[in-house]
CSV table of C-alpha atoms in Angstrom, one decimal:
chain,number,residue,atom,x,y,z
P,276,UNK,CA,4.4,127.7,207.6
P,277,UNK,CA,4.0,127.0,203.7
P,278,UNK,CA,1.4,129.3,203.5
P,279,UNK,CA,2.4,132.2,205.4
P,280,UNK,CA,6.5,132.0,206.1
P,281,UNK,CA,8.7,131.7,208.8
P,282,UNK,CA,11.2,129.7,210.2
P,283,UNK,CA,10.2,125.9,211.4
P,284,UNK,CA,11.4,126.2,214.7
P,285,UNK,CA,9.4,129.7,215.1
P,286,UNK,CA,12.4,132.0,215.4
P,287,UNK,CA,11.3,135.5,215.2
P,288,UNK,CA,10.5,136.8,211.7
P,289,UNK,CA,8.1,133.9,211.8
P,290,UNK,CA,4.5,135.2,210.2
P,291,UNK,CA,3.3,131.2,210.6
P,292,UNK,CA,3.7,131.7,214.7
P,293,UNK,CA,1.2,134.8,214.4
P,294,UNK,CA,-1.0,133.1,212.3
P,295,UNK,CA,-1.2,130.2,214.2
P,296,UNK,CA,-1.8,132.0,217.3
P,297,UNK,CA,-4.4,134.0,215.6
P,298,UNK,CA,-6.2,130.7,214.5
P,299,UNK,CA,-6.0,129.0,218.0
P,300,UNK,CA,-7.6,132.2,219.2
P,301,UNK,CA,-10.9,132.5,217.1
P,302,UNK,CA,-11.3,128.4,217.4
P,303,UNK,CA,-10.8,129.1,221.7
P,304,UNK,CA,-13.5,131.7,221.4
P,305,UNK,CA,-15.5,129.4,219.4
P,306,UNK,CA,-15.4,126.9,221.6
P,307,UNK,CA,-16.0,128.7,224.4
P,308,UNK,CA,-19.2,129.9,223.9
P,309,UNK,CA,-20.3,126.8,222.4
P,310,UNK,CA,-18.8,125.0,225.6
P,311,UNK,CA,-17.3,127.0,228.1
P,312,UNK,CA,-14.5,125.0,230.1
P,313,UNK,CA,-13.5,123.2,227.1
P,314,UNK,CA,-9.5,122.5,227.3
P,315,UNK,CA,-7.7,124.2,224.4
P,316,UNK,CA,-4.7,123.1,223.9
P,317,UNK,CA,-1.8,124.1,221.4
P,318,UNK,CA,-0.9,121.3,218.8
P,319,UNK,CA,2.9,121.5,217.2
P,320,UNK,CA,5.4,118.4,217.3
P,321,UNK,CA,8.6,120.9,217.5
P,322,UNK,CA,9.1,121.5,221.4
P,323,UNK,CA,10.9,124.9,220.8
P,324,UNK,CA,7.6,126.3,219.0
P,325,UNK,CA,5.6,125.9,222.0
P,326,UNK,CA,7.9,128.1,223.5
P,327,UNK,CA,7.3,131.2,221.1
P,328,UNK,CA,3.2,130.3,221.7
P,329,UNK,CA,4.0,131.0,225.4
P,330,UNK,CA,5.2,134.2,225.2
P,331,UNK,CA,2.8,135.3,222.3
P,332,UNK,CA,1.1,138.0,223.6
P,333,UNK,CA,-2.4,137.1,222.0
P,334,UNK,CA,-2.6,133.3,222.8
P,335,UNK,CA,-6.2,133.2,224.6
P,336,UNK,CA,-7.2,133.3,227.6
P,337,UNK,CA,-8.8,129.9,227.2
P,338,UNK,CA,-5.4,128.7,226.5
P,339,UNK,CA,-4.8,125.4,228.8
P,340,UNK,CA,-2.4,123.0,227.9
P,341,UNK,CA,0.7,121.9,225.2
P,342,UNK,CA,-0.2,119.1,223.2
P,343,UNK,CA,3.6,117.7,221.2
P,344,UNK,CA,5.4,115.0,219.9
P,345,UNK,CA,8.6,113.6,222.2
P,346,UNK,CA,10.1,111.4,219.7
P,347,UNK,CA,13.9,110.8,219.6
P,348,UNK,CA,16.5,110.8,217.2
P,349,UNK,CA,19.4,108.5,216.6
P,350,UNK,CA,21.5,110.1,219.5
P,351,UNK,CA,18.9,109.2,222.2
P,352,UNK,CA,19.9,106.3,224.2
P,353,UNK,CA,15.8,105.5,224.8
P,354,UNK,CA,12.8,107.4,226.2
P,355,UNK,CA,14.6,108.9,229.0
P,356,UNK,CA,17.2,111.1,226.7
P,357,UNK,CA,15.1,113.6,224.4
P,358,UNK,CA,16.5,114.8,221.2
P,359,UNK,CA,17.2,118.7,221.5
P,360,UNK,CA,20.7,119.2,223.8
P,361,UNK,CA,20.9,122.1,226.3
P,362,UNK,CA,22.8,124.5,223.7
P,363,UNK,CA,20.9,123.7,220.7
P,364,UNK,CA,21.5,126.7,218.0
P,365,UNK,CA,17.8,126.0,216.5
P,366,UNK,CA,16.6,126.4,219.9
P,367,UNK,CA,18.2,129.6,221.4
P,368,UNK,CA,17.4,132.3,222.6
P,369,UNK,CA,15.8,128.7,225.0
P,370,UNK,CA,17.2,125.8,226.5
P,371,UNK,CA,14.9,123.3,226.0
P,372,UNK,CA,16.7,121.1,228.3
P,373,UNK,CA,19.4,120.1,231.2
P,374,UNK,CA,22.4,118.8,230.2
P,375,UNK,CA,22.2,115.2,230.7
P,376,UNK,CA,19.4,115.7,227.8
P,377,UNK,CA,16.5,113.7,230.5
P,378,UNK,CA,13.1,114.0,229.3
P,379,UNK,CA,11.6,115.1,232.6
P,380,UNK,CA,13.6,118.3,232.7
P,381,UNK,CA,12.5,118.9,228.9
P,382,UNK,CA,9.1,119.0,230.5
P,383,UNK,CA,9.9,120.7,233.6
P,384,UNK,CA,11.3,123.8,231.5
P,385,UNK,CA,8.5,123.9,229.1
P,386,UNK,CA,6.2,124.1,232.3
P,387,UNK,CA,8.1,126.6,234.2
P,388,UNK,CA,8.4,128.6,231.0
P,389,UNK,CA,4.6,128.4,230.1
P,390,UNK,CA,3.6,129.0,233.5
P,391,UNK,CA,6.3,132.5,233.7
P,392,UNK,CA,4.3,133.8,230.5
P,393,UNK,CA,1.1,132.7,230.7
P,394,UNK,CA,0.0,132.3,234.9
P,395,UNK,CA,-1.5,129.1,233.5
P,396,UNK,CA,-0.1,125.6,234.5
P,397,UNK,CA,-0.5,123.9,231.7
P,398,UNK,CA,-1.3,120.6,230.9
P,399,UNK,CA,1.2,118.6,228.8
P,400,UNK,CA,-0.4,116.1,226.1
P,401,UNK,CA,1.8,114.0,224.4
P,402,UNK,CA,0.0,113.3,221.3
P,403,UNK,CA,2.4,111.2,220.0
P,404,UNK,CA,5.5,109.2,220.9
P,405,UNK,CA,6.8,106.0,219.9
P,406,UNK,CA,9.9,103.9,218.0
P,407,UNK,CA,10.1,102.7,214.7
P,408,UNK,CA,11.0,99.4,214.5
P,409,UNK,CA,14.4,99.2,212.6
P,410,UNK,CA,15.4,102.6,213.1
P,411,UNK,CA,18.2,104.1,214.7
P,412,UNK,CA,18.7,104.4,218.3
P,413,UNK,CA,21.9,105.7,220.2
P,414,UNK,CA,22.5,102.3,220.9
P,415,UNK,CA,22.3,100.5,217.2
P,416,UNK,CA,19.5,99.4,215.6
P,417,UNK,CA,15.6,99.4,217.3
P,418,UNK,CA,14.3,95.7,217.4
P,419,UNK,CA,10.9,95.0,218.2
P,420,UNK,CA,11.7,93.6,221.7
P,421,UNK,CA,13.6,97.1,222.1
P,422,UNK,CA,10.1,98.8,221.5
P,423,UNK,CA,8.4,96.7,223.9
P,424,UNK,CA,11.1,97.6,226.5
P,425,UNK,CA,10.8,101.3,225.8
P,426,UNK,CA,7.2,101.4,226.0
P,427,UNK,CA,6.5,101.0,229.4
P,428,UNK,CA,9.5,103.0,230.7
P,429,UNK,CA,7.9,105.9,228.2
P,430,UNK,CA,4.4,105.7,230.5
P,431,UNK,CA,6.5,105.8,233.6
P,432,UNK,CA,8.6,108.5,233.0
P,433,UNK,CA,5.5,110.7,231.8
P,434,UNK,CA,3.4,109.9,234.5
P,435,UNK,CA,6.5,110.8,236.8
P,436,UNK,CA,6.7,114.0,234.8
P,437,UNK,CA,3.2,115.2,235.4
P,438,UNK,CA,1.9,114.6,231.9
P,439,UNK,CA,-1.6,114.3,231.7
P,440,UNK,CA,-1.7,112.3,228.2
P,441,UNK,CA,0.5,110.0,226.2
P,442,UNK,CA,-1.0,108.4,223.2
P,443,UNK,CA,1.4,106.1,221.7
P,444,UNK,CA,2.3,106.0,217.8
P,445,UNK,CA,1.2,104.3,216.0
P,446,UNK,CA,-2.1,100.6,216.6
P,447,UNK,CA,-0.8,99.8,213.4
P,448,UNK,CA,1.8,100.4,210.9
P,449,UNK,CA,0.5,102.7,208.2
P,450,UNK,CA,2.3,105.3,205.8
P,451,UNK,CA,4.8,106.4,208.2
P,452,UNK,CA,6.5,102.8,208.3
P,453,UNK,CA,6.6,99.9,211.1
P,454,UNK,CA,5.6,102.3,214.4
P,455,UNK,CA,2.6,100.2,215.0
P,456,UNK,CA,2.2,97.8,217.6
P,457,UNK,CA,0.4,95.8,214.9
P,458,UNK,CA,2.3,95.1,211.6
P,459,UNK,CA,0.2,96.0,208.0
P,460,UNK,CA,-0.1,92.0,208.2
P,461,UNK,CA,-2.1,92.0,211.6
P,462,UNK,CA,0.5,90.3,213.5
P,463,UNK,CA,1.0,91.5,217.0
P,464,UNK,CA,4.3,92.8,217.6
P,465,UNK,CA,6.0,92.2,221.3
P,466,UNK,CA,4.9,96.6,222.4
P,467,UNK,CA,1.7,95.2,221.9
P,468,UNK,CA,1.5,92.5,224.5
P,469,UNK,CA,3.6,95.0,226.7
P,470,UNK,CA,0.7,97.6,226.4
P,471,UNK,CA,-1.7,95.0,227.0
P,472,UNK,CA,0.0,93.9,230.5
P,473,UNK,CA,1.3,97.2,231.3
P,474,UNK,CA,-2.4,98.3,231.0
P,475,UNK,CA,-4.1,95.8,233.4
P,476,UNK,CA,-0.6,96.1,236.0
P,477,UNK,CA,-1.0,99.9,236.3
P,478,UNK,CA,-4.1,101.1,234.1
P,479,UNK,CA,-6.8,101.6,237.5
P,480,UNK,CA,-3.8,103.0,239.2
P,481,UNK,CA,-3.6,106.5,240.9
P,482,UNK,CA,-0.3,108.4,241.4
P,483,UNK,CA,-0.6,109.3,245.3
P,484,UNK,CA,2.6,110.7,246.0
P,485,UNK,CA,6.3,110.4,244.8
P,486,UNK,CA,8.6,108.8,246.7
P,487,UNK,CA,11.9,109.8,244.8
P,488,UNK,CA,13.0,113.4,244.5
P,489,UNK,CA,12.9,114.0,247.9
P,490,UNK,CA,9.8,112.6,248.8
P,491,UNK,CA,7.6,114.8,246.9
């Protein structure tokens, strides 16, 4: 975007979008001959951008999945409530969501939307997600035992969502302050011993079929 121009949530004149479509193209081609049957995927943390990659008429053919960030913002009541709303004015022409705001339908509209544009149903990676300890939540402040709450119901919620990868943010607190399920001291935090259990519960665990919407 700093180098080409545009608008940050892709809106149309946006020379960044072409660009980056033109770069995810020649590195898919690449790649392809190199390794056919390598996933591609497209890498941008604003949901609404992935949107505009859909419908750009030279993504690849190679083209396989979203990869995104599904943080939340103060308003968010936890995991389960995204940040856009359903009439976002940075999103339009798009809703990006229902209107109770849940994170499944987030992903159930970028799907359906991908999959009108493209043919391709696309895999959703969650590169990152997580809670920063002290920050802002809908509900006050985020405590570390709030993080170890969220954590879990984060890996449900995806997995109920159809989202093939979630890699939580951050091992350890670095530059982008106390994310990390370690502090910068080494001290496990509370998420940390809830990944650790949550891991050996449910980690060899295969989803076999969904018993809640209607059975499917």
């Amino acid at each position: 975007l700093k180098m080409v121009g545009g608008a940050w949530n892709g809106r149309p004149p946006s020379p960044w979008v072409d660009h980056y479509v033109d770069m995810l193209r020649a590195v898919s081609e690449h790649v392809q001959k190199k390794a056919p049957g390598t996933p591609v995927i497209t890498s941008e943390d604003v949901l609404v951008n992935h949107y505009w990659f859909a419908q750009h008429p030279r993504l690849p053919q190679g083209f396989k999945g979203i990869g995104l960030h599904a943080y939340a913002n103060e308003s968010s009541s936890g995991p389960e409530v995204v940040a856009p709303y359903a009439d976002s004015e940075w999103a339009r022409p798009f809703q990006l969501v229902d209107r109770d705001r849940a994170f499944a339908t987030a992903i159930d509209r970028l799907k359906r939307h991908t999959r009108k544009h493209t043919g391709v149903e696309p895999e959703v990676w969650i590169t990152e997600w997580g809670f920063k300890v002290d920050g802002r939540f809908a509900g006050g402040r985020v405590t570390e035992e709030l993080v170890a709450a969220f954590l879990p119901r984060a890996y449900v919620m995806a997995e109920a969502a159809g989202v093939k990868v979630l890699c939580w943010f951050s091992m350890q607190d670095a530059n982008d302050g106390a994310y990390g399920l370690i502090d910068r001291a080494g001290r496990q935090r509370p998420a940390f011993r809830t990944y650790v259990a949550m891991s050996r519960v449910v980690g060899d665990l295969r989803l076999t079929r969904r018993l809640s919407p209607g059975g499917q």
